[in-house]
């Protein structure tokens, strides 16, 4: 098993920035990719970004492309999400997720964190 734990959420004004962190523990040698998925009140979960662990290739949802950056530190088993130019519609609980095998980039995850709240005020 791999256990991801998110941190860094908080309240920020529109146009501001926030950096989320996710630490993975357990069988971290099995990490294939890590990603961020968010869920706003009354809405379904929405894919945000993902990064392949070995080679660092990234993929972003159109809604965050150009504003968010996902990165990783393989040695520390950490993944980050730098969020710039935040909008009120970015308000959601952000979940860190781990995939241990190849699959659909946006939904193919095996382990999930408990989430961290991001609130963007207008």
PDB file of C-alpha atoms in Angstrom:
ATOM      1  CA  UNK A   1       0.000   0.000   0.000  1.00  0.00           C
ATOM      2  CA  UNK A   2       0.932   3.627  -0.519  1.00  0.00           C
ATOM      3  CA  UNK A   3      -0.439   6.288   1.804  1.00  0.00           C
ATOM      4  CA  UNK A   4      -0.509   9.853   0.466  1.00  0.00           C
ATOM      5  CA  UNK A   5      -1.018  12.775   2.849  1.00  0.00           C
ATOM      6  CA  UNK A   6      -1.799  16.288   1.598  1.00  0.00           C
ATOM      7  CA  UNK A   7      -0.945  19.604   3.191  1.00  0.00           C
ATOM      8  CA  UNK A   8      -0.788  23.284   2.294  1.00  0.00           C
ATOM      9  CA  UNK A   9      -4.435  24.120   1.765  1.00  0.00           C
ATOM     10  CA  UNK A  10      -5.908  27.349   3.022  1.00  0.00           C
ATOM     11  CA  UNK A  11      -7.721  30.565   2.226  1.00  0.00           C
ATOM     12  CA  UNK A  12      -6.410  32.855  -0.489  1.00  0.00           C
ATOM     13  CA  UNK A  13      -7.771  35.802  -2.449  1.00  0.00           C
ATOM     14  CA  UNK A  14      -8.510  35.563  -6.149  1.00  0.00           C
ATOM     15  CA  UNK A  15      -5.348  36.076  -8.150  1.00  0.00           C
ATOM     16  CA  UNK A  16      -3.190  34.745  -5.357  1.00  0.00           C
ATOM     17  CA  UNK A  17      -1.058  31.644  -5.102  1.00  0.00           C
ATOM     18  CA  UNK A  18      -0.933  28.529  -2.990  1.00  0.00           C
ATOM     19  CA  UNK A  19       1.370  25.515  -2.921  1.00  0.00           C
ATOM     20  CA  UNK A  20       0.086  22.077  -1.999  1.00  0.00           C
ATOM     21  CA  UNK A  21       2.321  19.226  -0.909  1.00  0.00           C
ATOM     22  CA  UNK A  22       1.748  15.503  -0.776  1.00  0.00           C
ATOM     23  CA  UNK A  23       3.953  13.021   1.040  1.00  0.00           C
ATOM     24  CA  UNK A  24       3.724   9.349   0.126  1.00  0.00           C
ATOM     25  CA  UNK A  25       4.689   6.584   2.510  1.00  0.00           C
ATOM     26  CA  UNK A  26       4.538   2.811   2.611  1.00  0.00           C
ATOM     27  CA  UNK A  27       5.459   0.875  -0.512  1.00  0.00           C
ATOM     28  CA  UNK A  28       6.667   3.969  -2.333  1.00  0.00           C
ATOM     29  CA  UNK A  29       8.758   1.880  -4.717  1.00  0.00           C
ATOM     30  CA  UNK A  30       5.500   0.918  -6.401  1.00  0.00           C
ATOM     31  CA  UNK A  31       4.559   4.488  -7.400  1.00  0.00           C
ATOM     32  CA  UNK A  32       3.936   4.750 -11.120  1.00  0.00           C
ATOM     33  CA  UNK A  33       2.329   8.191 -11.182  1.00  0.00           C
ATOM     34  CA  UNK A  34       0.868  10.678  -8.743  1.00  0.00           C
ATOM     35  CA  UNK A  35      -1.855  13.172  -9.327  1.00  0.00           C
ATOM     36  CA  UNK A  36      -4.180  15.790  -7.944  1.00  0.00           C
ATOM     37  CA  UNK A  37      -7.968  15.560  -8.098  1.00  0.00           C
ATOM     38  CA  UNK A  38     -10.388  18.091  -6.637  1.00  0.00           C
ATOM     39  CA  UNK A  39     -14.017  18.136  -5.596  1.00  0.00           C
ATOM     40  CA  UNK A  40     -16.111  21.244  -5.091  1.00  0.00           C
ATOM     41  CA  UNK A  41     -19.353  21.230  -3.075  1.00  0.00           C
ATOM     42  CA  UNK A  42     -22.188  19.737  -5.095  1.00  0.00           C
ATOM     43  CA  UNK A  43     -19.901  18.681  -7.928  1.00  0.00           C
ATOM     44  CA  UNK A  44     -18.219  15.482  -8.991  1.00  0.00           C
ATOM     45  CA  UNK A  45     -14.527  14.922  -8.613  1.00  0.00           C
ATOM     46  CA  UNK A  46     -12.454  16.701 -11.239  1.00  0.00           C
ATOM     47  CA  UNK A  47      -9.003  15.743 -12.449  1.00  0.00           C
ATOM     48  CA  UNK A  48      -6.419  18.496 -12.032  1.00  0.00           C
ATOM     49  CA  UNK A  49      -2.928  17.267 -12.890  1.00  0.00           C
ATOM     50  CA  UNK A  50      -0.703  14.210 -12.902  1.00  0.00           C
ATOM     51  CA  UNK A  51       2.977  13.384 -13.203  1.00  0.00           C
ATOM     52  CA  UNK A  52       4.658  10.134 -14.153  1.00  0.00           C
ATOM     53  CA  UNK A  53       7.074   9.190 -11.416  1.00  0.00           C
ATOM     54  CA  UNK A  54       9.995   7.838 -13.404  1.00  0.00           C
ATOM     55  CA  UNK A  55      10.263  10.329 -16.251  1.00  0.00           C
ATOM     56  CA  UNK A  56       8.382  13.360 -14.952  1.00  0.00           C
ATOM     57  CA  UNK A  57       5.971  13.830 -17.828  1.00  0.00           C
ATOM     58  CA  UNK A  58       2.930  15.886 -16.882  1.00  0.00           C
ATOM     59  CA  UNK A  59      -0.662  16.295 -17.955  1.00  0.00           C
ATOM     60  CA  UNK A  60      -3.118  19.005 -16.917  1.00  0.00           C
ATOM     61  CA  UNK A  61      -6.811  19.657 -17.074  1.00  0.00           C
ATOM     62  CA  UNK A  62      -7.643  22.480 -19.462  1.00  0.00           C
ATOM     63  CA  UNK A  63      -9.163  24.461 -16.615  1.00  0.00           C
ATOM     64  CA  UNK A  64      -5.813  24.782 -14.826  1.00  0.00           C
ATOM     65  CA  UNK A  65      -3.313  24.627 -17.675  1.00  0.00           C
ATOM     66  CA  UNK A  66      -0.974  27.602 -17.581  1.00  0.00           C
ATOM     67  CA  UNK A  67      -1.849  28.401 -13.974  1.00  0.00           C
ATOM     68  CA  UNK A  68      -0.973  25.232 -12.049  1.00  0.00           C
ATOM     69  CA  UNK A  69       2.294  23.303 -12.068  1.00  0.00           C
ATOM     70  CA  UNK A  70       2.770  19.779 -10.766  1.00  0.00           C
ATOM     71  CA  UNK A  71       6.234  18.639  -9.757  1.00  0.00           C
ATOM     72  CA  UNK A  72       7.861  15.814  -7.856  1.00  0.00           C
ATOM     73  CA  UNK A  73      10.836  14.951  -5.684  1.00  0.00           C
ATOM     74  CA  UNK A  74      11.428  11.242  -6.196  1.00  0.00           C
ATOM     75  CA  UNK A  75      14.037  10.994  -3.444  1.00  0.00           C
ATOM     76  CA  UNK A  76      11.584  12.385  -0.897  1.00  0.00           C
ATOM     77  CA  UNK A  77       8.484  10.694  -2.340  1.00  0.00           C
ATOM     78  CA  UNK A  78       6.828  14.084  -2.565  1.00  0.00           C
ATOM     79  CA  UNK A  79       4.583  15.692  -5.138  1.00  0.00           C
ATOM     80  CA  UNK A  80       3.649  19.364  -5.260  1.00  0.00           C
ATOM     81  CA  UNK A  81       1.001  21.496  -6.874  1.00  0.00           C
ATOM     82  CA  UNK A  82       1.894  25.141  -7.364  1.00  0.00           C
ATOM     83  CA  UNK A  83      -1.326  27.063  -7.945  1.00  0.00           C
ATOM     84  CA  UNK A  84      -1.091  30.578  -9.352  1.00  0.00           C
ATOM     85  CA  UNK A  85      -3.716  33.057 -10.536  1.00  0.00           C
ATOM     86  CA  UNK A  86      -6.296  31.327  -8.402  1.00  0.00           C
ATOM     87  CA  UNK A  87      -9.965  31.801  -9.182  1.00  0.00           C
ATOM     88  CA  UNK A  88     -13.028  31.346  -6.967  1.00  0.00           C
ATOM     89  CA  UNK A  89     -13.975  28.335  -9.085  1.00  0.00           C
ATOM     90  CA  UNK A  90     -10.769  26.649  -7.915  1.00  0.00           C
ATOM     91  CA  UNK A  91     -12.335  26.343  -4.469  1.00  0.00           C
ATOM     92  CA  UNK A  92     -12.486  22.654  -3.620  1.00  0.00           C
ATOM     93  CA  UNK A  93     -11.043  19.874  -1.544  1.00  0.00           C
ATOM     94  CA  UNK A  94      -7.852  18.796  -3.269  1.00  0.00           C
ATOM     95  CA  UNK A  95      -6.910  15.132  -3.094  1.00  0.00           C
ATOM     96  CA  UNK A  96      -3.522  13.614  -3.750  1.00  0.00           C
ATOM     97  CA  UNK A  97      -3.701  10.253  -5.502  1.00  0.00           C
ATOM     98  CA  UNK A  98      -1.260   7.471  -6.336  1.00  0.00           C
ATOM     99  CA  UNK A  99      -1.300   5.040  -9.235  1.00  0.00           C
ATOM    100  CA  UNK A 100       0.828   1.890  -9.091  1.00  0.00           C
ATOM    101  CA  UNK A 101       0.333   0.871 -12.710  1.00  0.00           C
ATOM    102  CA  UNK A 102      -0.411   2.336 -16.088  1.00  0.00           C
ATOM    103  CA  UNK A 103      -4.000   3.304 -16.773  1.00  0.00           C
ATOM    104  CA  UNK A 104      -6.266   6.204 -17.605  1.00  0.00           C
ATOM    105  CA  UNK A 105      -4.363   9.351 -16.707  1.00  0.00           C
ATOM    106  CA  UNK A 106      -7.296  11.149 -15.124  1.00  0.00           C
ATOM    107  CA  UNK A 107      -8.995   8.355 -13.174  1.00  0.00           C
ATOM    108  CA  UNK A 108      -6.600   5.418 -12.858  1.00  0.00           C
ATOM    109  CA  UNK A 109      -5.541   5.815  -9.233  1.00  0.00           C
ATOM    110  CA  UNK A 110      -5.231   3.202  -6.510  1.00  0.00           C
ATOM    111  CA  UNK A 111      -4.666   5.190  -3.319  1.00  0.00           C
ATOM    112  CA  UNK A 112      -6.089   8.480  -2.123  1.00  0.00           C
ATOM    113  CA  UNK A 113      -5.280  11.009   0.545  1.00  0.00           C
ATOM    114  CA  UNK A 114      -7.873  12.561   2.830  1.00  0.00           C
ATOM    115  CA  UNK A 115      -7.800  15.901   1.047  1.00  0.00           C
ATOM    116  CA  UNK A 116      -6.912  19.476   1.889  1.00  0.00           C
ATOM    117  CA  UNK A 117      -9.308  22.413   1.590  1.00  0.00           C
ATOM    118  CA  UNK A 118      -8.507  25.258  -0.786  1.00  0.00           C
ATOM    119  CA  UNK A 119     -10.776  28.287  -0.619  1.00  0.00           C
ATOM    120  CA  UNK A 120     -10.410  31.201  -3.028  1.00  0.00           C
ATOM    121  CA  UNK A 121     -12.311  34.339  -2.112  1.00  0.00           C
ATOM    122  CA  UNK A 122     -13.644  36.732  -4.732  1.00  0.00           C
TER     123      UNK A 122
END
